[in-house]
Coordinates of C-alpha atoms in Angstrom, one line a residue:
M1 CA 75.2 145.0 95.1
T2 CA 76.5 141.8 93.5
T3 CA 80.2 141.3 94.5
Q4 CA 81.1 137.9 93.0
K5 CA 80.2 136.5 89.6
P6 CA 81.2 133.4 87.7
V7 CA 83.5 133.5 84.7
R8 CA 81.6 135.3 81.9
G9 CA 78.9 136.1 84.4
S10 CA 76.5 139.0 84.1
G11 CA 77.5 142.5 85.0
P12 CA 76.1 146.1 84.9
A13 CA 77.0 146.5 81.2
P14 CA 74.8 144.8 78.5
D15 CA 76.2 141.6 77.0
H16 CA 74.7 138.6 75.1
I17 CA 73.4 141.1 72.6
L18 CA 71.2 139.4 70.0
L19 CA 69.3 140.7 67.0
S20 CA 66.3 138.7 65.9
I21 CA 63.1 138.7 63.8
N22 CA 60.0 139.1 65.9
G23 CA 57.4 140.6 63.6
D24 CA 57.7 142.0 60.1
P25 CA 61.4 142.5 59.5
A26 CA 60.7 145.3 57.1
H27 CA 59.2 147.4 59.9
T28 CA 60.5 146.1 63.2
M29 CA 63.4 144.3 64.9
A30 CA 64.0 142.6 68.2
I31 CA 67.0 143.3 70.4
T32 CA 67.9 141.1 73.4
W33 CA 70.6 141.7 76.0
R34 CA 71.6 140.6 79.5
T35 CA 72.7 142.5 82.6
W36 CA 73.0 141.6 86.3
E37 CA 69.8 141.5 88.3
E38 CA 70.3 144.9 90.0
T39 CA 69.7 146.9 86.8
E40 CA 66.3 148.5 87.1
A41 CA 65.6 149.9 83.6
G42 CA 66.6 149.3 80.0
Y43 CA 66.0 150.8 76.6
V44 CA 67.2 151.0 73.0
L45 CA 68.2 154.1 71.2
Y46 CA 68.0 153.8 67.4
R47 CA 68.1 155.9 64.3
E48 CA 68.5 155.7 60.6
K49 CA 72.2 155.9 59.7
G50 CA 73.0 159.6 59.0
D51 CA 70.2 161.0 61.1
D52 CA 71.0 163.2 64.1
A53 CA 68.0 162.4 66.4
W54 CA 67.7 159.1 68.3
L55 CA 64.4 157.3 68.8
R56 CA 63.8 155.4 72.0
A57 CA 62.2 151.9 72.5
E58 CA 61.6 150.8 76.1
A59 CA 62.6 147.3 77.0
E60 CA 60.6 144.6 78.8
T61 CA 62.5 142.5 81.3
R62 CA 62.4 139.3 83.3
P63 CA 64.8 137.8 85.8
F64 CA 66.8 134.9 84.6
I65 CA 68.1 132.6 87.4
S66 CA 70.4 129.9 86.2
D67 CA 72.5 127.2 87.8
I68 CA 75.4 129.7 88.3
D69 CA 74.1 133.2 88.1
R70 CA 71.3 135.7 88.7
S71 CA 70.7 138.1 85.9
R72 CA 68.1 140.0 83.9
M73 CA 67.1 139.5 80.3
W74 CA 66.0 142.6 78.3
W75 CA 64.0 142.8 75.1
A76 CA 63.2 145.9 73.1
H77 CA 61.3 146.0 69.8
P78 CA 62.0 149.1 67.7
A79 CA 59.0 149.6 65.4
E80 CA 57.7 151.7 62.5
L81 CA 61.0 151.2 60.8
T82 CA 61.5 152.1 57.1
P83 CA 62.0 149.1 54.8
E84 CA 65.4 148.4 53.2
T85 CA 67.1 150.9 55.4
D86 CA 70.3 150.8 57.5
Y87 CA 69.9 151.6 61.2
E88 CA 72.2 151.9 64.1
Y89 CA 71.4 151.4 67.8
T90 CA 72.7 151.2 71.4
C91 CA 71.2 149.3 74.3
G92 CA 71.3 149.4 78.1
D93 CA 70.4 151.9 80.8
D94 CA 71.5 155.5 81.5
A95 CA 74.8 154.4 83.1
H96 CA 75.8 151.5 81.0
R97 CA 75.3 151.2 77.2
A98 CA 76.5 148.9 74.5
G99 CA 77.0 149.8 70.9
P100 CA 76.6 151.4 68.5
F101 CA 75.6 148.4 66.4
S102 CA 73.8 148.3 63.1
F103 CA 71.2 146.4 61.1
R104 CA 69.3 146.6 57.9
T105 CA 65.6 146.2 57.5
A106 CA 64.1 143.9 54.9
P107 CA 62.6 145.1 51.7
E108 CA 58.8 145.5 51.6
H109 CA 57.3 142.3 50.3
A110 CA 60.7 140.8 49.5
T111 CA 60.8 138.1 46.8
K112 CA 64.6 137.7 47.1
C113 CA 66.7 137.0 50.1
K114 CA 69.7 135.1 51.3
F115 CA 70.2 133.4 54.6
I116 CA 72.7 131.0 56.2
L117 CA 71.9 127.8 58.0
V118 CA 74.3 126.3 60.6
S119 CA 73.8 123.4 62.9
D120 CA 75.4 121.5 65.8
Q121 CA 78.1 124.0 66.6
Q122 CA 78.1 123.0 70.2
Q123 CA 81.3 123.0 72.1
G124 CA 81.9 121.4 75.5
E125 CA 85.5 122.4 76.2
P126 CA 87.2 123.9 78.1
H127 CA 84.6 122.6 80.5
E128 CA 84.3 125.8 82.5
K129 CA 84.7 128.1 79.5
P130 CA 83.6 126.6 76.2
D131 CA 85.5 127.9 73.3
Y132 CA 83.5 128.9 70.2
T133 CA 86.3 130.6 68.3
V134 CA 86.2 128.1 65.5
F135 CA 82.5 128.7 65.0
H136 CA 82.9 132.5 65.2
D137 CA 85.7 132.6 62.6
F138 CA 83.8 130.3 60.2
L139 CA 80.6 132.2 60.4
A140 CA 82.4 135.6 60.2
G141 CA 84.2 134.3 57.0
L142 CA 80.9 133.3 55.5
L143 CA 79.3 136.6 56.2
A144 CA 82.3 138.4 54.6
Q145 CA 81.6 136.3 51.5
H146 CA 77.9 136.9 51.7
P147 CA 77.4 140.5 53.1
D148 CA 73.8 140.5 51.8
T149 CA 72.8 137.7 54.3
A150 CA 69.4 138.6 55.8
F151 CA 69.5 136.2 58.8
I152 CA 71.1 133.2 60.2
L153 CA 69.0 130.1 61.0
T154 CA 70.2 127.2 63.2
G155 CA 69.3 123.5 63.1
G156 CA 69.8 123.0 66.8
D157 CA 72.4 122.0 69.3
N158 CA 73.6 125.5 69.7
T159 CA 75.2 124.5 73.0
D160 CA 76.4 121.2 74.4
C161 CA 74.4 121.3 77.6
G162 CA 71.8 124.1 77.4
Q163 CA 70.6 123.7 81.0
H164 CA 73.9 125.1 82.2
E165 CA 74.6 128.8 81.7
V166 CA 78.3 128.3 81.2
Q167 CA 77.4 126.8 77.8
W168 CA 75.3 129.9 76.7
N169 CA 78.1 132.1 77.9
G170 CA 80.4 130.2 75.6
L171 CA 78.0 130.5 72.6
F172 CA 77.6 134.2 73.0
S173 CA 81.4 134.7 73.2
G174 CA 81.4 133.1 69.7
L175 CA 78.5 135.3 68.5
A176 CA 80.2 138.6 69.5
G177 CA 80.6 140.9 66.5
I178 CA 77.9 138.9 64.6
A179 CA 74.6 138.5 66.4
E180 CA 74.4 142.2 67.2
S181 CA 73.8 143.0 63.5
I182 CA 72.5 139.8 61.8
P183 CA 69.3 138.2 63.1
F184 CA 70.2 134.9 64.7
M185 CA 67.2 132.6 64.7
M186 CA 67.8 129.5 66.9
T187 CA 66.2 126.0 66.8
V188 CA 66.3 123.9 69.9
G189 CA 68.2 120.7 69.8
N190 CA 68.4 117.9 72.3
H191 CA 71.6 119.2 73.7
D192 CA 70.1 122.6 74.2
N193 CA 67.6 121.2 76.8
R194 CA 70.1 118.8 78.3
G195 CA 71.4 119.2 81.8
F196 CA 73.1 117.3 84.6
R197 CA 72.5 117.4 88.4
N198 CA 76.3 117.7 88.6
Y199 CA 77.8 119.6 85.6
D200 CA 81.4 118.8 86.5
T201 CA 81.0 115.0 86.6
H202 CA 78.0 114.8 84.1
E203 CA 76.1 112.8 86.7
G204 CA 72.3 112.8 86.8
G205 CA 71.6 113.6 83.2
Y206 CA 68.1 114.9 82.2
Y207 CA 66.3 116.7 79.4
A208 CA 64.2 119.7 80.4
E209 CA 60.6 119.9 79.2
P210 CA 60.0 122.7 78.3
C211 CA 63.5 124.1 77.6
E212 CA 63.8 126.3 80.6
F213 CA 67.1 128.1 80.0
F214 CA 66.3 128.7 76.3
N215 CA 62.8 130.0 77.0
G216 CA 64.0 132.2 79.8
Q217 CA 66.6 133.9 77.7
F218 CA 64.8 134.3 74.4
R219 CA 61.1 134.7 75.4
G220 CA 61.0 138.2 73.9
A221 CA 63.5 137.6 71.1
Y222 CA 61.4 135.2 69.0
P223 CA 57.7 135.4 68.1
F224 CA 55.6 134.1 70.9
N225 CA 53.2 132.2 68.5
G226 CA 53.9 128.6 69.2
P227 CA 51.6 126.0 70.7
Q228 CA 50.2 127.1 74.1
G229 CA 52.7 126.3 76.8
W230 CA 55.5 125.5 74.4
E231 CA 56.1 128.9 72.9
T232 CA 59.6 130.3 72.2
E233 CA 61.0 126.8 71.5
N234 CA 58.4 126.6 68.7
Y235 CA 57.7 129.7 66.6
T236 CA 57.2 130.9 63.1
F237 CA 58.5 134.0 61.3
D238 CA 58.3 135.5 57.8
Y239 CA 60.9 137.2 55.6
G240 CA 59.2 138.4 52.4
N241 CA 57.8 135.3 50.6
V242 CA 59.5 132.9 52.9
H243 CA 57.6 131.4 55.9
V244 CA 59.8 129.6 58.4
A245 CA 58.5 127.2 61.1
V246 CA 61.0 126.5 63.9
L247 CA 60.1 123.3 65.7
G248 CA 61.3 122.2 69.2
V249 CA 62.1 118.7 70.2
N250 CA 59.3 118.4 72.9
E251 CA 55.6 117.5 72.6
P252 CA 55.6 116.3 68.9
V253 CA 51.9 115.5 68.8
L254 CA 51.0 119.0 70.0
V255 CA 53.5 120.6 67.7
N256 CA 52.2 118.6 64.8
D257 CA 48.7 120.0 65.3
W258 CA 49.9 123.5 65.7
L259 CA 52.2 123.3 62.6
R260 CA 49.4 121.8 60.5
K261 CA 47.0 124.6 61.3
D262 CA 49.8 127.2 60.7
L263 CA 50.7 125.9 57.3
E264 CA 47.0 125.6 56.2
R265 CA 46.7 129.4 56.8
C266 CA 50.0 130.2 55.1
S267 CA 50.1 131.6 51.5
S268 CA 53.8 132.2 51.3
T269 CA 55.7 131.0 48.2
W270 CA 58.1 129.1 50.3
K271 CA 57.3 127.1 53.4
L272 CA 60.5 126.0 55.2
G273 CA 61.0 124.4 58.5
T274 CA 63.7 123.4 61.0
Y275 CA 63.6 120.4 63.3
H276 CA 66.7 119.1 65.0
F277 CA 66.3 115.4 64.5
P278 CA 66.6 114.2 60.8
I279 CA 63.7 112.4 59.3
C280 CA 65.7 110.8 56.5
Y281 CA 68.7 110.1 58.7
A282 CA 72.1 108.7 57.5
G283 CA 73.3 106.9 60.7
S284 CA 73.1 103.1 60.4
D285 CA 71.8 102.9 64.0
C286 CA 69.7 106.1 64.2
Q287 CA 66.0 106.4 64.3
N288 CA 63.2 109.0 63.7
Y289 CA 60.6 107.8 66.1
D290 CA 60.8 111.2 67.8
A291 CA 58.8 112.7 65.0
Y292 CA 57.9 110.3 62.2
P293 CA 55.3 109.2 61.4
M294 CA 53.4 111.2 64.1
M295 CA 54.5 114.6 62.7
R296 CA 54.1 113.6 59.0
P297 CA 50.8 115.3 58.5
S298 CA 52.4 118.7 59.2
M299 CA 56.0 118.2 58.1
E300 CA 54.9 117.0 54.6
K301 CA 53.2 120.4 54.0
L302 CA 56.7 122.0 54.0
D303 CA 58.8 122.5 50.9
V304 CA 62.1 121.8 52.8
L305 CA 62.6 120.6 56.4
F306 CA 66.2 121.3 57.6
G307 CA 67.7 119.2 60.4
G308 CA 70.9 118.4 62.2
H309 CA 71.8 116.1 65.0
E310 CA 73.9 113.6 63.0
H311 CA 76.8 116.1 62.2
G312 CA 76.8 114.8 58.6
F313 CA 75.2 116.0 55.4
A314 CA 72.3 114.4 53.4
R315 CA 69.6 115.6 51.1
S316 CA 66.5 113.5 50.4
F317 CA 64.3 113.1 47.3
P318 CA 60.9 114.7 47.8
M319 CA 59.1 112.4 50.2
R320 CA 55.4 111.9 51.0
D321 CA 53.7 109.2 52.9
E322 CA 56.8 106.9 52.9
S323 CA 57.3 107.1 49.1
L324 CA 60.0 109.0 47.2
Y325 CA 59.3 111.3 44.2
D326 CA 61.0 113.3 41.5
R327 CA 59.3 116.7 41.6
P328 CA 59.2 119.3 44.5
S329 CA 55.4 119.5 44.2
E330 CA 55.2 115.8 45.1
G331 CA 56.8 115.9 48.5
T332 CA 59.1 117.4 51.1
V333 CA 62.8 117.6 50.8
F334 CA 64.5 116.6 54.1
Y335 CA 67.9 118.3 54.4
T336 CA 70.5 117.4 57.0
L337 CA 72.9 120.3 57.5
G338 CA 76.2 118.8 58.7
N339 CA 78.0 120.5 61.6
S340 CA 79.3 124.0 62.0
G341 CA 81.8 123.6 64.8
E342 CA 84.3 121.0 63.6
N343 CA 82.4 118.2 65.3
P344 CA 82.9 115.0 63.4
P345 CA 79.9 112.6 63.5
G346 CA 79.7 109.9 66.2
T347 CA 77.4 107.8 64.0
Y348 CA 78.4 105.4 61.3
A349 CA 76.8 107.2 58.4
L350 CA 75.9 105.8 55.0
P351 CA 73.7 106.8 52.1
K352 CA 70.1 105.5 52.4
V353 CA 67.5 104.8 49.8
W354 CA 65.9 108.2 50.4
H355 CA 69.1 110.2 49.8
C356 CA 69.9 111.8 46.4
A357 CA 73.0 113.5 47.9
F358 CA 75.2 112.4 50.8
Y359 CA 78.4 113.3 52.6
P360 CA 79.5 111.7 55.8
H361 CA 81.4 114.8 57.0
E362 CA 84.0 113.0 59.0
E363 CA 86.7 115.6 58.2
K364 CA 87.4 118.1 61.0
K365 CA 85.8 120.9 59.0
S366 CA 82.8 123.2 59.6
M367 CA 79.9 123.1 57.2
A368 CA 77.0 125.6 56.6
C369 CA 74.3 126.0 53.9
V370 CA 73.8 129.2 52.0
A371 CA 70.2 129.5 50.9
E372 CA 69.2 132.0 48.2
V373 CA 65.5 132.7 47.4
D374 CA 64.7 134.3 44.1
G375 CA 61.0 134.3 43.5
D376 CA 60.0 130.7 43.0
R377 CA 63.6 129.4 42.9
L378 CA 65.5 128.2 46.0
T379 CA 69.2 127.5 45.7
L380 CA 70.9 125.6 48.5
T381 CA 74.7 125.4 48.7
S382 CA 76.4 123.5 51.4
V383 CA 80.0 124.4 51.8
L384 CA 82.9 123.4 54.0
S385 CA 85.2 125.8 55.8
D386 CA 88.0 125.2 53.3
G387 CA 85.7 126.4 50.5
R388 CA 84.8 123.0 49.0
I389 CA 81.2 122.7 47.9
V390 CA 79.5 119.6 49.4
D391 CA 76.2 119.9 47.5
R392 CA 74.4 122.5 45.4
C393 CA 70.8 122.1 44.3
V394 CA 68.1 124.4 42.8
I395 CA 64.5 123.8 43.7
D396 CA 62.5 125.4 41.0
K397 CA 58.8 125.7 41.6
G398 CA 58.1 127.3 38.3
R399 CA 59.5 124.3 36.4
D400 CA 58.5 121.9 39.2
A401 CA 62.0 120.5 39.1
I402 CA 65.1 119.9 41.2
T403 CA 68.6 120.2 39.6
P404 CA 70.9 118.4 39.4
T405 CA 68.4 115.8 38.3
A406 CA 68.2 112.6 40.3
L407 CA 65.5 109.9 40.2
P408 CA 64.6 107.8 43.2
P409 CA 64.5 104.0 42.7
I410 CA 61.3 102.3 41.5
Y411 CA 61.7 98.6 41.9
G412 CA 60.0 96.3 39.4
P413 CA 57.1 93.9 39.9
G414 CA 58.1 90.9 41.8
R415 CA 61.2 92.6 43.1
T416 CA 59.9 94.3 46.3
R417 CA 62.9 95.3 48.3
M418 CA 63.3 94.9 52.1
L419 CA 65.1 97.8 53.8
F420 CA 66.1 98.4 57.4
K421 CA 66.4 102.0 58.5
G422 CA 66.6 103.0 54.9
A423 CA 69.5 100.6 54.0
D424 CA 69.4 97.7 51.6
P425 CA 70.7 94.4 53.2
G426 CA 72.4 93.7 49.9
L427 CA 73.7 90.2 49.1
C428 CA 72.0 88.5 52.0
A429 CA 68.6 89.6 50.7
A430 CA 69.3 89.2 47.0
G431 CA 66.7 87.0 45.3
K432 CA 64.4 87.0 48.4
A433 CA 61.9 89.7 47.4
C434 CA 59.0 90.5 49.7
F435 CA 55.6 89.6 48.3
C436 CA 51.9 90.2 48.9
Q437 CA 49.4 87.4 49.2
N438 CA 45.7 87.9 50.0
G439 CA 46.4 91.4 51.0
V440 CA 49.2 90.4 53.5
W441 CA 52.8 91.5 52.9
Y442 CA 55.5 88.9 53.6
A443 CA 59.2 89.4 54.3
P444 CA 62.2 87.1 55.0
L445 CA 62.5 88.2 58.6
G446 CA 65.2 85.7 59.3
V447 CA 67.4 87.4 56.7
L448 CA 66.5 90.8 58.2
V449 CA 67.4 89.9 61.8
G450 CA 70.6 88.3 60.6
Y451 CA 71.5 91.5 58.7
I452 CA 70.9 93.6 61.7
G453 CA 73.2 91.5 63.8
G454 CA 70.7 89.5 65.8
S455 CA 70.6 85.8 66.4
V456 CA 68.9 83.4 63.9
E457 CA 68.4 79.8 64.9
K458 CA 66.9 77.7 62.2
F459 CA 65.3 74.2 62.7
P460 CA 63.1 72.0 60.4
G461 CA 60.0 74.0 59.6
G462 CA 60.8 76.9 61.8
M463 CA 63.2 79.5 63.2
T464 CA 63.8 81.4 66.4
L465 CA 64.9 85.0 66.0
E466 CA 66.3 87.3 68.7
V467 CA 67.2 90.9 68.4
Y468 CA 66.9 94.1 70.6
G469 CA 66.4 92.0 73.7
K470 CA 63.3 90.3 72.2
S471 CA 62.8 86.8 70.8
A472 CA 60.2 85.1 68.6
T473 CA 59.7 81.6 67.2
F474 CA 57.9 81.3 63.8
R475 CA 56.8 78.0 62.3
E476 CA 55.8 77.2 58.8
G477 CA 52.0 77.2 58.3
R478 CA 51.3 78.8 61.7
T479 CA 49.5 82.1 62.3
T480 CA 50.8 82.4 65.8
A481 CA 54.3 83.2 66.9
Q482 CA 55.7 82.5 70.4
T483 CA 57.5 85.5 71.6
S484 CA 59.3 86.7 74.8
D485 CA 56.2 88.8 75.5
G486 CA 53.6 86.1 74.8
D487 CA 51.8 84.8 71.7
L488 CA 51.7 87.1 68.7
F489 CA 48.9 86.6 66.2
L490 CA 49.8 87.1 62.6
P491 CA 47.5 88.2 59.7
G492 CA 48.5 85.1 57.7
P493 CA 50.4 81.9 58.0
V494 CA 54.2 81.7 57.8
K495 CA 55.2 80.6 54.3
R496 CA 58.2 79.0 52.6
G497 CA 59.4 81.2 49.7
A498 CA 62.4 82.0 47.5
Q499 CA 65.6 80.0 48.1
G500 CA 63.7 77.9 50.7
Q501 CA 63.6 80.7 53.2
L502 CA 60.6 81.2 55.6
F503 CA 58.6 84.4 54.9
V504 CA 56.7 85.9 57.8
P505 CA 53.9 88.4 57.6
C506 CA 55.5 91.8 58.1
D507 CA 53.5 92.3 61.3
G508 CA 55.8 89.7 62.8
C509 CA 58.3 92.5 63.2
H510 CA 56.2 93.8 66.1
A511 CA 57.6 91.0 68.2
F512 CA 60.9 93.0 68.2
G513 CA 59.4 96.4 68.7
M514 CA 59.7 97.4 65.1
R515 CA 57.3 99.1 62.7
W516 CA 57.1 98.7 58.9
A517 CA 55.7 100.6 56.0
Y518 CA 55.2 99.9 52.3
A519 CA 56.3 102.6 49.8
A520 CA 53.8 102.0 47.0
R521 CA 55.5 104.2 44.4
N522 CA 58.9 102.8 44.9
N523 CA 57.9 99.2 45.7
F524 CA 60.0 98.7 48.9
I525 CA 59.2 97.8 52.5
S526 CA 61.0 99.7 55.2
F527 CA 61.5 98.4 58.7
E528 CA 62.3 100.7 61.6
H529 CA 63.3 100.3 65.2
M530 CA 63.5 103.1 67.8
S531 CA 66.7 101.7 69.4
E532 CA 70.0 103.1 68.5
A533 CA 71.8 100.1 69.9
K534 CA 74.1 98.0 67.7
P535 CA 72.6 94.4 68.2
V536 CA 75.6 92.2 67.5
T537 CA 75.4 88.7 69.0
P538 CA 78.2 88.1 71.5
Q539 CA 81.1 85.8 70.8
P540 CA 81.3 83.0 73.4

């Protein structure tokens, strides 16, 4: 018999009770709980409210061995439920039971539903016993305002270091009184698969692939329908006319192929997704190399992709193949959720060319999004914990419109803009438009590198640029650049252009590890770099 357990460790009585959708929510529900490893059997008793007789659903179980504890996870799946009906249940074994708790099944073929999106609620302190009271109170208050909430969907970073069970113990302390009755559908964030060889000192950091602790706890909670070998952290579920694809942060190429096939088979009115890293990020030093453009073929089959990570709010214009559009039928809306645990952002956030709505969320407030589906209309309302509305929009498929109306920029002929990480360099690039000659796009790379914070050394007929630890020398009329990695051949010669500046074929950015893309509809060229460093030249 176990005699010593860590703080919030497993015991004979069920805890970490979680309701989730794993199948048709009109006819089935999944119930997860934890006990210590000595427990030999587990089951759920359930009945319609008001009935006398209990039905029984046996639970499957697997051991869960963490860094601090040995326990068992249990999953039961009551089935053949009546749609749109209130149920009550208990869980455990003959000697130790938890409950009763309650839940409500979905209507048959629902065309209306409401759900709440939260993200980045992770808490790291106190170190040995993370406190999720703020998150609990915020979420409980939202549910009191919206008692018809069908489920809660997260954007990732549910914990601060998900490879340490102390963190999951903290999260479940914050979910007590909530997750037993409202399906809680989690997306994996980078913090959820983060761990340290020494948790106390944060030495030896690593990211688990796959997400061992997440998968070990929730294997039977969520649909096991993700790409082979990467299930649980990738899954899809349906609620009426809404199809939700939950994407993990590992193996993006494999996930892209799986998601593309999934969405090609899907006939739901709404195709929504969650992915922790924002595609249309707001941070001045952030990047989207983790997913874009490699996951673009699948992501751009979604109506809305919700993300987190930045702890701030932003909503994009509909986007497809680098270009920005007006109507929902023309692209995917990328929606960054802010944070739900009073975690101000660590990034320097600013609106980018792809954002039609933006809020940096540097106040110490929690944020969540209330999503309401009504047929072919989806209303998204992001709200702060003090009740202020950050953004409200309606995506109307019937009218093929988004309100409030906002139009993305379309720059005129001869005024092709140069952007870096979605931001316009402003004054330093004014009057120095990019241009195309003989099928080759040119940009004032010296201006770009200077704007980023790199070194620009100009000399007669040439310039040497240095940024992100790489250097390159470009000379007027030459089709070869001398770089710190050897010669780089260019698709055209370096030319002198507006205001006497040297214009380099855009492929010259490869010398610094950058990529570029031309947005044909909007007439801008966007440069990206995967580093999140701030490359400011040192002061001697």
